[in-house]
Amino acid sequence: QDLNSTNKVKNAIRVGEIKVGDKKTKTKKHVLYDYKLICLYDKNFPKELKNKELCLVYFIVVDEEIYKIGKSSGKSGISGCLNFYLIAGTDDSGLSRFSVNWVMREELAKNKKVEIYMIYRDGFNIEVPGLFETKTKFSVDPTKAMEKHCLDEFRKKQKTLPKWNLQEGGLQNRSDIKEAFGKYIGQRGKDSK
């Protein structure tokens, strides 16, 4: 896949495209958005990978440019990983997920195409020593190494990190997003009382 003008990403598969959903959010608590974001999965994306526990690195791509590289090794696979971003602003999310949802919505409002790609590998069994015995356990630990490798390759080619990888670049969220997040959390807190 050619995801950047100077980056040919060979190992990535397309997961799908992000859109604003059409089902209204139903809750008594304050929400910032009436409609959650959704992922329209690519027809060629293997259904068995959607919820499978994998070692995966995902890419948020806007108009064929990588904007964010992240990792996940959760039990609910890419679906669970994406869901954290998609429902932010309608749940009790942290600032990082809230801000990614915010900037994805900004790009969608400009009629830009927001897509998700991923690279993955299956987990594997490893021997884990304990106090008294060693057991064989399933592990999906290499995700941090995979993410770092992808970020290093991106930085080498582009001389910078993807624009939404703020934490890895030691950058702060935009002040308007932080302010909106503070107001949002404050209002949700009032609704809980």
PDB file of C-alpha atoms in Angstrom:
ATOM      1  CA  GLN A   1       0.000   0.000   0.000  1.00  0.00           C
ATOM      2  CA  ASP A   2       1.245   3.494  -0.805  1.00  0.00           C
ATOM      3  CA  LEU A   3       0.169   5.425   2.283  1.00  0.00           C
ATOM      4  CA  ASN A   4       2.562   8.356   1.979  1.00  0.00           C
ATOM      5  CA  SER A   5       4.147   9.898  -1.040  1.00  0.00           C
ATOM      6  CA  THR A   6       7.556   8.773   0.222  1.00  0.00           C
ATOM      7  CA  ASN A   7       6.448   5.751   2.251  1.00  0.00           C
ATOM      8  CA  LYS A   8       5.580   2.412   0.729  1.00  0.00           C
ATOM      9  CA  VAL A   9       4.033   0.346   3.509  1.00  0.00           C
ATOM     10  CA  LYS A  10       4.320  -3.266   2.414  1.00  0.00           C
ATOM     11  CA  ASN A  11       2.862  -5.172   5.349  1.00  0.00           C
ATOM     12  CA  ALA A  12      -0.333  -3.210   6.041  1.00  0.00           C
ATOM     13  CA  ILE A  13      -3.835  -4.419   5.282  1.00  0.00           C
ATOM     14  CA  ARG A  14      -6.794  -2.074   5.016  1.00  0.00           C
ATOM     15  CA  VAL A  15      -9.234  -2.473   7.888  1.00  0.00           C
ATOM     16  CA  GLY A  16     -11.828   0.046   6.774  1.00  0.00           C
ATOM     17  CA  GLU A  17     -13.004   3.629   6.655  1.00  0.00           C
ATOM     18  CA  ILE A  18     -14.172   5.894   9.495  1.00  0.00           C
ATOM     19  CA  LYS A  19     -17.522   7.670   9.120  1.00  0.00           C
ATOM     20  CA  VAL A  20     -20.027   9.390  11.382  1.00  0.00           C
ATOM     21  CA  GLY A  21     -22.699   6.854  12.297  1.00  0.00           C
ATOM     22  CA  ASP A  22     -26.438   7.358  11.864  1.00  0.00           C
ATOM     23  CA  LYS A  23     -27.694   5.902  15.166  1.00  0.00           C
ATOM     24  CA  LYS A  24     -28.298   8.582  17.788  1.00  0.00           C
ATOM     25  CA  THR A  25     -26.427   8.123  21.078  1.00  0.00           C
ATOM     26  CA  LYS A  26     -28.817   7.120  23.862  1.00  0.00           C
ATOM     27  CA  THR A  27     -27.712   8.046  27.368  1.00  0.00           C
ATOM     28  CA  LYS A  28     -28.808  10.244  30.231  1.00  0.00           C
ATOM     29  CA  LYS A  29     -25.276  11.560  30.712  1.00  0.00           C
ATOM     30  CA  HIS A  30     -23.863  14.504  28.802  1.00  0.00           C
ATOM     31  CA  VAL A  31     -22.351  13.673  25.406  1.00  0.00           C
ATOM     32  CA  LEU A  32     -20.421  15.948  23.079  1.00  0.00           C
ATOM     33  CA  TYR A  33     -21.661  14.206  19.945  1.00  0.00           C
ATOM     34  CA  ASP A  34     -25.125  12.942  19.085  1.00  0.00           C
ATOM     35  CA  TYR A  35     -23.623  10.383  16.697  1.00  0.00           C
ATOM     36  CA  LYS A  36     -20.626   8.139  17.346  1.00  0.00           C
ATOM     37  CA  LEU A  37     -17.978   7.455  14.769  1.00  0.00           C
ATOM     38  CA  ILE A  38     -18.095   4.012  13.163  1.00  0.00           C
ATOM     39  CA  CYS A  39     -15.720   1.887  11.112  1.00  0.00           C
ATOM     40  CA  LEU A  40     -17.061   0.555   7.837  1.00  0.00           C
ATOM     41  CA  TYR A  41     -14.945  -2.564   7.499  1.00  0.00           C
ATOM     42  CA  ASP A  42     -13.392  -3.248   4.117  1.00  0.00           C
ATOM     43  CA  LYS A  43     -15.192  -6.049   2.271  1.00  0.00           C
ATOM     44  CA  ASN A  44     -11.832  -7.791   1.841  1.00  0.00           C
ATOM     45  CA  PHE A  45     -10.853  -7.501   5.518  1.00  0.00           C
ATOM     46  CA  PRO A  46     -10.875 -11.023   7.014  1.00  0.00           C
ATOM     47  CA  LYS A  47     -13.837 -11.168   9.413  1.00  0.00           C
ATOM     48  CA  GLU A  48     -11.982 -13.559  11.721  1.00  0.00           C
ATOM     49  CA  LEU A  49      -9.401 -10.825  12.444  1.00  0.00           C
ATOM     50  CA  LYS A  50     -11.961  -8.261  13.623  1.00  0.00           C
ATOM     51  CA  ASN A  51     -12.191  -9.497  17.229  1.00  0.00           C
ATOM     52  CA  LYS A  52      -9.184 -11.808  17.359  1.00  0.00           C
ATOM     53  CA  GLU A  53      -6.541 -11.201  20.020  1.00  0.00           C
ATOM     54  CA  LEU A  54      -3.492 -10.258  17.968  1.00  0.00           C
ATOM     55  CA  CYS A  55      -0.233  -8.375  18.221  1.00  0.00           C
ATOM     56  CA  LEU A  56      -1.164  -5.416  16.042  1.00  0.00           C
ATOM     57  CA  VAL A  57      -0.039  -1.976  15.012  1.00  0.00           C
ATOM     58  CA  TYR A  58      -2.700   0.260  13.493  1.00  0.00           C
ATOM     59  CA  PHE A  59      -2.414   3.297  11.253  1.00  0.00           C
ATOM     60  CA  ILE A  60      -4.923   6.129  11.051  1.00  0.00           C
ATOM     61  CA  VAL A  61      -4.595   7.410   7.506  1.00  0.00           C
ATOM     62  CA  VAL A  62      -6.085  10.677   6.207  1.00  0.00           C
ATOM     63  CA  ASP A  63      -6.203  11.085   2.434  1.00  0.00           C
ATOM     64  CA  GLU A  64      -3.446   8.464   2.088  1.00  0.00           C
ATOM     65  CA  GLU A  65      -1.150  10.104   4.646  1.00  0.00           C
ATOM     66  CA  ILE A  66      -0.334   8.366   7.936  1.00  0.00           C
ATOM     67  CA  TYR A  67      -1.513  10.617  10.776  1.00  0.00           C
ATOM     68  CA  LYS A  68      -1.161   8.174  13.675  1.00  0.00           C
ATOM     69  CA  ILE A  69       0.631   4.917  14.446  1.00  0.00           C
ATOM     70  CA  GLY A  70      -0.491   2.992  17.531  1.00  0.00           C
ATOM     71  CA  LYS A  71      -0.489  -0.488  19.009  1.00  0.00           C
ATOM     72  CA  SER A  72      -2.938  -2.869  20.602  1.00  0.00           C
ATOM     73  CA  SER A  73      -2.890  -6.358  22.029  1.00  0.00           C
ATOM     74  CA  GLY A  74      -6.340  -6.400  23.602  1.00  0.00           C
ATOM     75  CA  LYS A  75      -8.573  -9.449  23.696  1.00  0.00           C
ATOM     76  CA  SER A  76     -11.149  -7.774  21.431  1.00  0.00           C
ATOM     77  CA  GLY A  77      -8.683  -7.190  18.585  1.00  0.00           C
ATOM     78  CA  ILE A  78      -8.814  -4.276  16.166  1.00  0.00           C
ATOM     79  CA  SER A  79     -12.534  -3.833  16.808  1.00  0.00           C
ATOM     80  CA  GLY A  80     -11.997  -3.145  20.511  1.00  0.00           C
ATOM     81  CA  CYS A  81      -8.972  -0.980  19.794  1.00  0.00           C
ATOM     82  CA  LEU A  82     -10.902   1.223  17.364  1.00  0.00           C
ATOM     83  CA  ASN A  83     -13.968   1.364  19.571  1.00  0.00           C
ATOM     84  CA  PHE A  84     -12.015   3.305  22.209  1.00  0.00           C
ATOM     85  CA  TYR A  85     -11.480   6.091  19.669  1.00  0.00           C
ATOM     86  CA  LEU A  86     -14.863   5.870  17.989  1.00  0.00           C
ATOM     87  CA  ILE A  87     -16.981   6.338  21.120  1.00  0.00           C
ATOM     88  CA  ALA A  88     -14.849   9.079  22.711  1.00  0.00           C
ATOM     89  CA  GLY A  89     -16.985  12.133  23.367  1.00  0.00           C
ATOM     90  CA  THR A  90     -19.946   9.888  24.192  1.00  0.00           C
ATOM     91  CA  ASP A  91     -18.272   8.034  27.091  1.00  0.00           C
ATOM     92  CA  ASP A  92     -15.784   8.648  29.908  1.00  0.00           C
ATOM     93  CA  SER A  93     -12.697   8.668  27.716  1.00  0.00           C
ATOM     94  CA  GLY A  94      -9.289  10.097  28.533  1.00  0.00           C
ATOM     95  CA  LEU A  95      -7.772  13.105  26.775  1.00  0.00           C
ATOM     96  CA  SER A  96      -5.779  11.044  24.248  1.00  0.00           C
ATOM     97  CA  ARG A  97      -8.784   9.134  22.865  1.00  0.00           C
ATOM     98  CA  PHE A  98     -10.950  12.259  23.072  1.00  0.00           C
ATOM     99  CA  SER A  99      -8.454  14.281  21.018  1.00  0.00           C
ATOM    100  CA  VAL A 100      -8.042  11.596  18.314  1.00  0.00           C
ATOM    101  CA  ASN A 101     -11.826  11.406  17.936  1.00  0.00           C
ATOM    102  CA  TRP A 102     -11.921  15.218  17.737  1.00  0.00           C
ATOM    103  CA  VAL A 103      -9.292  15.465  14.983  1.00  0.00           C
ATOM    104  CA  MET A 104     -10.820  12.583  13.016  1.00  0.00           C
ATOM    105  CA  ARG A 105     -14.138  14.464  13.075  1.00  0.00           C
ATOM    106  CA  GLU A 106     -12.374  17.625  11.898  1.00  0.00           C
ATOM    107  CA  GLU A 107     -10.930  15.767   8.917  1.00  0.00           C
ATOM    108  CA  LEU A 108     -14.272  14.138   8.092  1.00  0.00           C
ATOM    109  CA  ALA A 109     -15.934  17.589   8.210  1.00  0.00           C
ATOM    110  CA  LYS A 110     -13.443  18.668   5.503  1.00  0.00           C
ATOM    111  CA  ASN A 111     -14.630  15.703   3.394  1.00  0.00           C
ATOM    112  CA  LYS A 112     -11.321  13.959   3.840  1.00  0.00           C
ATOM    113  CA  LYS A 113     -11.067  10.163   3.779  1.00  0.00           C
ATOM    114  CA  VAL A 114     -10.110   8.657   7.156  1.00  0.00           C
ATOM    115  CA  GLU A 115      -9.020   5.027   6.919  1.00  0.00           C
ATOM    116  CA  ILE A 116      -7.591   2.392   9.232  1.00  0.00           C
ATOM    117  CA  TYR A 117      -4.811  -0.003   8.242  1.00  0.00           C
ATOM    118  CA  MET A 118      -2.987  -2.529  10.374  1.00  0.00           C
ATOM    119  CA  ILE A 119      -0.111  -4.956  10.470  1.00  0.00           C
ATOM    120  CA  TYR A 120      -0.328  -7.930  12.788  1.00  0.00           C
ATOM    121  CA  ARG A 121       0.992 -11.223  13.907  1.00  0.00           C
ATOM    122  CA  ASP A 122      -0.595 -13.958  15.948  1.00  0.00           C
ATOM    123  CA  GLY A 123       0.248 -14.280  19.595  1.00  0.00           C
ATOM    124  CA  PHE A 124       2.388 -17.163  20.716  1.00  0.00           C
ATOM    125  CA  ASN A 125       3.003 -19.377  23.730  1.00  0.00           C
ATOM    126  CA  ILE A 126       5.921 -18.541  26.004  1.00  0.00           C
ATOM    127  CA  GLU A 127       7.260 -20.129  29.159  1.00  0.00           C
ATOM    128  CA  VAL A 128       6.592 -17.887  32.159  1.00  0.00           C
ATOM    129  CA  PRO A 129       8.551 -18.665  35.338  1.00  0.00           C
ATOM    130  CA  GLY A 130       6.672 -18.199  38.609  1.00  0.00           C
ATOM    131  CA  LEU A 131       7.568 -18.628  42.280  1.00  0.00           C
ATOM    132  CA  PHE A 132       7.348 -22.415  42.191  1.00  0.00           C
ATOM    133  CA  GLU A 133       6.819 -23.560  38.633  1.00  0.00           C
ATOM    134  CA  THR A 134       7.047 -22.504  35.030  1.00  0.00           C
ATOM    135  CA  LYS A 135       3.862 -22.405  32.976  1.00  0.00           C
ATOM    136  CA  THR A 136       3.227 -21.977  29.305  1.00  0.00           C
ATOM    137  CA  LYS A 137       1.034 -18.946  28.679  1.00  0.00           C
ATOM    138  CA  PHE A 138      -0.313 -17.208  25.595  1.00  0.00           C
ATOM    139  CA  SER A 139       1.379 -13.875  24.999  1.00  0.00           C
ATOM    140  CA  VAL A 140       0.927 -10.895  22.687  1.00  0.00           C
ATOM    141  CA  ASP A 141       3.852  -8.917  24.068  1.00  0.00           C
ATOM    142  CA  PRO A 142       5.747  -7.804  20.925  1.00  0.00           C
ATOM    143  CA  THR A 143       3.268  -5.015  20.122  1.00  0.00           C
ATOM    144  CA  LYS A 144       5.439  -2.328  21.736  1.00  0.00           C
ATOM    145  CA  ALA A 145       8.434  -3.451  19.682  1.00  0.00           C
ATOM    146  CA  MET A 146       6.292  -3.543  16.514  1.00  0.00           C
ATOM    147  CA  GLU A 147       4.950  -0.039  17.166  1.00  0.00           C
ATOM    148  CA  LYS A 148       8.443   1.321  17.892  1.00  0.00           C
ATOM    149  CA  HIS A 149       9.814  -0.248  14.721  1.00  0.00           C
ATOM    150  CA  CYS A 150       7.015   1.328  12.637  1.00  0.00           C
ATOM    151  CA  LEU A 151       7.532   4.739  14.279  1.00  0.00           C
ATOM    152  CA  ASP A 152      11.305   4.505  13.742  1.00  0.00           C
ATOM    153  CA  GLU A 153      10.845   3.609  10.060  1.00  0.00           C
ATOM    154  CA  PHE A 154       8.356   6.446   9.597  1.00  0.00           C
ATOM    155  CA  ARG A 155      10.666   8.956  11.308  1.00  0.00           C
ATOM    156  CA  LYS A 156      13.612   7.814   9.190  1.00  0.00           C
ATOM    157  CA  LYS A 157      11.676   8.340   5.932  1.00  0.00           C
ATOM    158  CA  GLN A 158       9.700  11.454   6.884  1.00  0.00           C
ATOM    159  CA  LYS A 159      12.135  13.110   9.349  1.00  0.00           C
ATOM    160  CA  THR A 160       9.224  13.501  11.770  1.00  0.00           C
ATOM    161  CA  LEU A 161       6.525  11.436  13.506  1.00  0.00           C
ATOM    162  CA  PRO A 162       2.926  11.176  12.286  1.00  0.00           C
ATOM    163  CA  LYS A 163       1.098  14.373  13.249  1.00  0.00           C
ATOM    164  CA  TRP A 164      -1.273  12.682  15.710  1.00  0.00           C
ATOM    165  CA  ASN A 165       1.500  10.822  17.592  1.00  0.00           C
ATOM    166  CA  LEU A 166       1.730  13.657  20.112  1.00  0.00           C
ATOM    167  CA  GLN A 167       2.835  11.668  23.151  1.00  0.00           C
ATOM    168  CA  GLU A 168       5.652   9.906  21.318  1.00  0.00           C
ATOM    169  CA  GLY A 169       6.836  13.258  19.967  1.00  0.00           C
ATOM    170  CA  GLY A 170       6.714  14.924  23.400  1.00  0.00           C
ATOM    171  CA  LEU A 171       4.024  17.324  22.159  1.00  0.00           C
ATOM    172  CA  GLN A 172       0.918  18.684  23.874  1.00  0.00           C
ATOM    173  CA  ASN A 173      -2.665  18.483  22.673  1.00  0.00           C
ATOM    174  CA  ARG A 174      -4.084  21.647  21.165  1.00  0.00           C
ATOM    175  CA  SER A 175      -5.461  24.075  23.760  1.00  0.00           C
ATOM    176  CA  ASP A 176      -8.947  24.135  22.174  1.00  0.00           C
ATOM    177  CA  ILE A 177      -9.165  20.339  22.473  1.00  0.00           C
ATOM    178  CA  LYS A 178      -7.921  20.360  26.084  1.00  0.00           C
ATOM    179  CA  GLU A 179     -10.440  23.078  26.955  1.00  0.00           C
ATOM    180  CA  ALA A 180     -13.302  21.176  25.285  1.00  0.00           C
ATOM    181  CA  PHE A 181     -12.237  17.986  27.090  1.00  0.00           C
ATOM    182  CA  GLY A 182     -12.222  19.759  30.469  1.00  0.00           C
ATOM    183  CA  LYS A 183     -15.727  21.143  29.912  1.00  0.00           C
ATOM    184  CA  TYR A 184     -16.960  17.768  28.678  1.00  0.00           C
ATOM    185  CA  ILE A 185     -15.605  15.847  31.680  1.00  0.00           C
ATOM    186  CA  GLY A 186     -16.965  18.496  34.036  1.00  0.00           C
ATOM    187  CA  GLN A 187     -20.445  18.206  32.570  1.00  0.00           C
ATOM    188  CA  ARG A 188     -20.378  14.395  32.666  1.00  0.00           C
ATOM    189  CA  GLY A 189     -19.301  14.601  36.306  1.00  0.00           C
ATOM    190  CA  LYS A 190     -22.320  16.797  37.117  1.00  0.00           C
ATOM    191  CA  ASP A 191     -24.604  14.312  35.376  1.00  0.00           C
ATOM    192  CA  SER A 192     -23.296  11.523  37.638  1.00  0.00           C
ATOM    193  CA  LYS A 193     -24.425  13.297  40.806  1.00  0.00           C
TER     194      LYS A 193
END
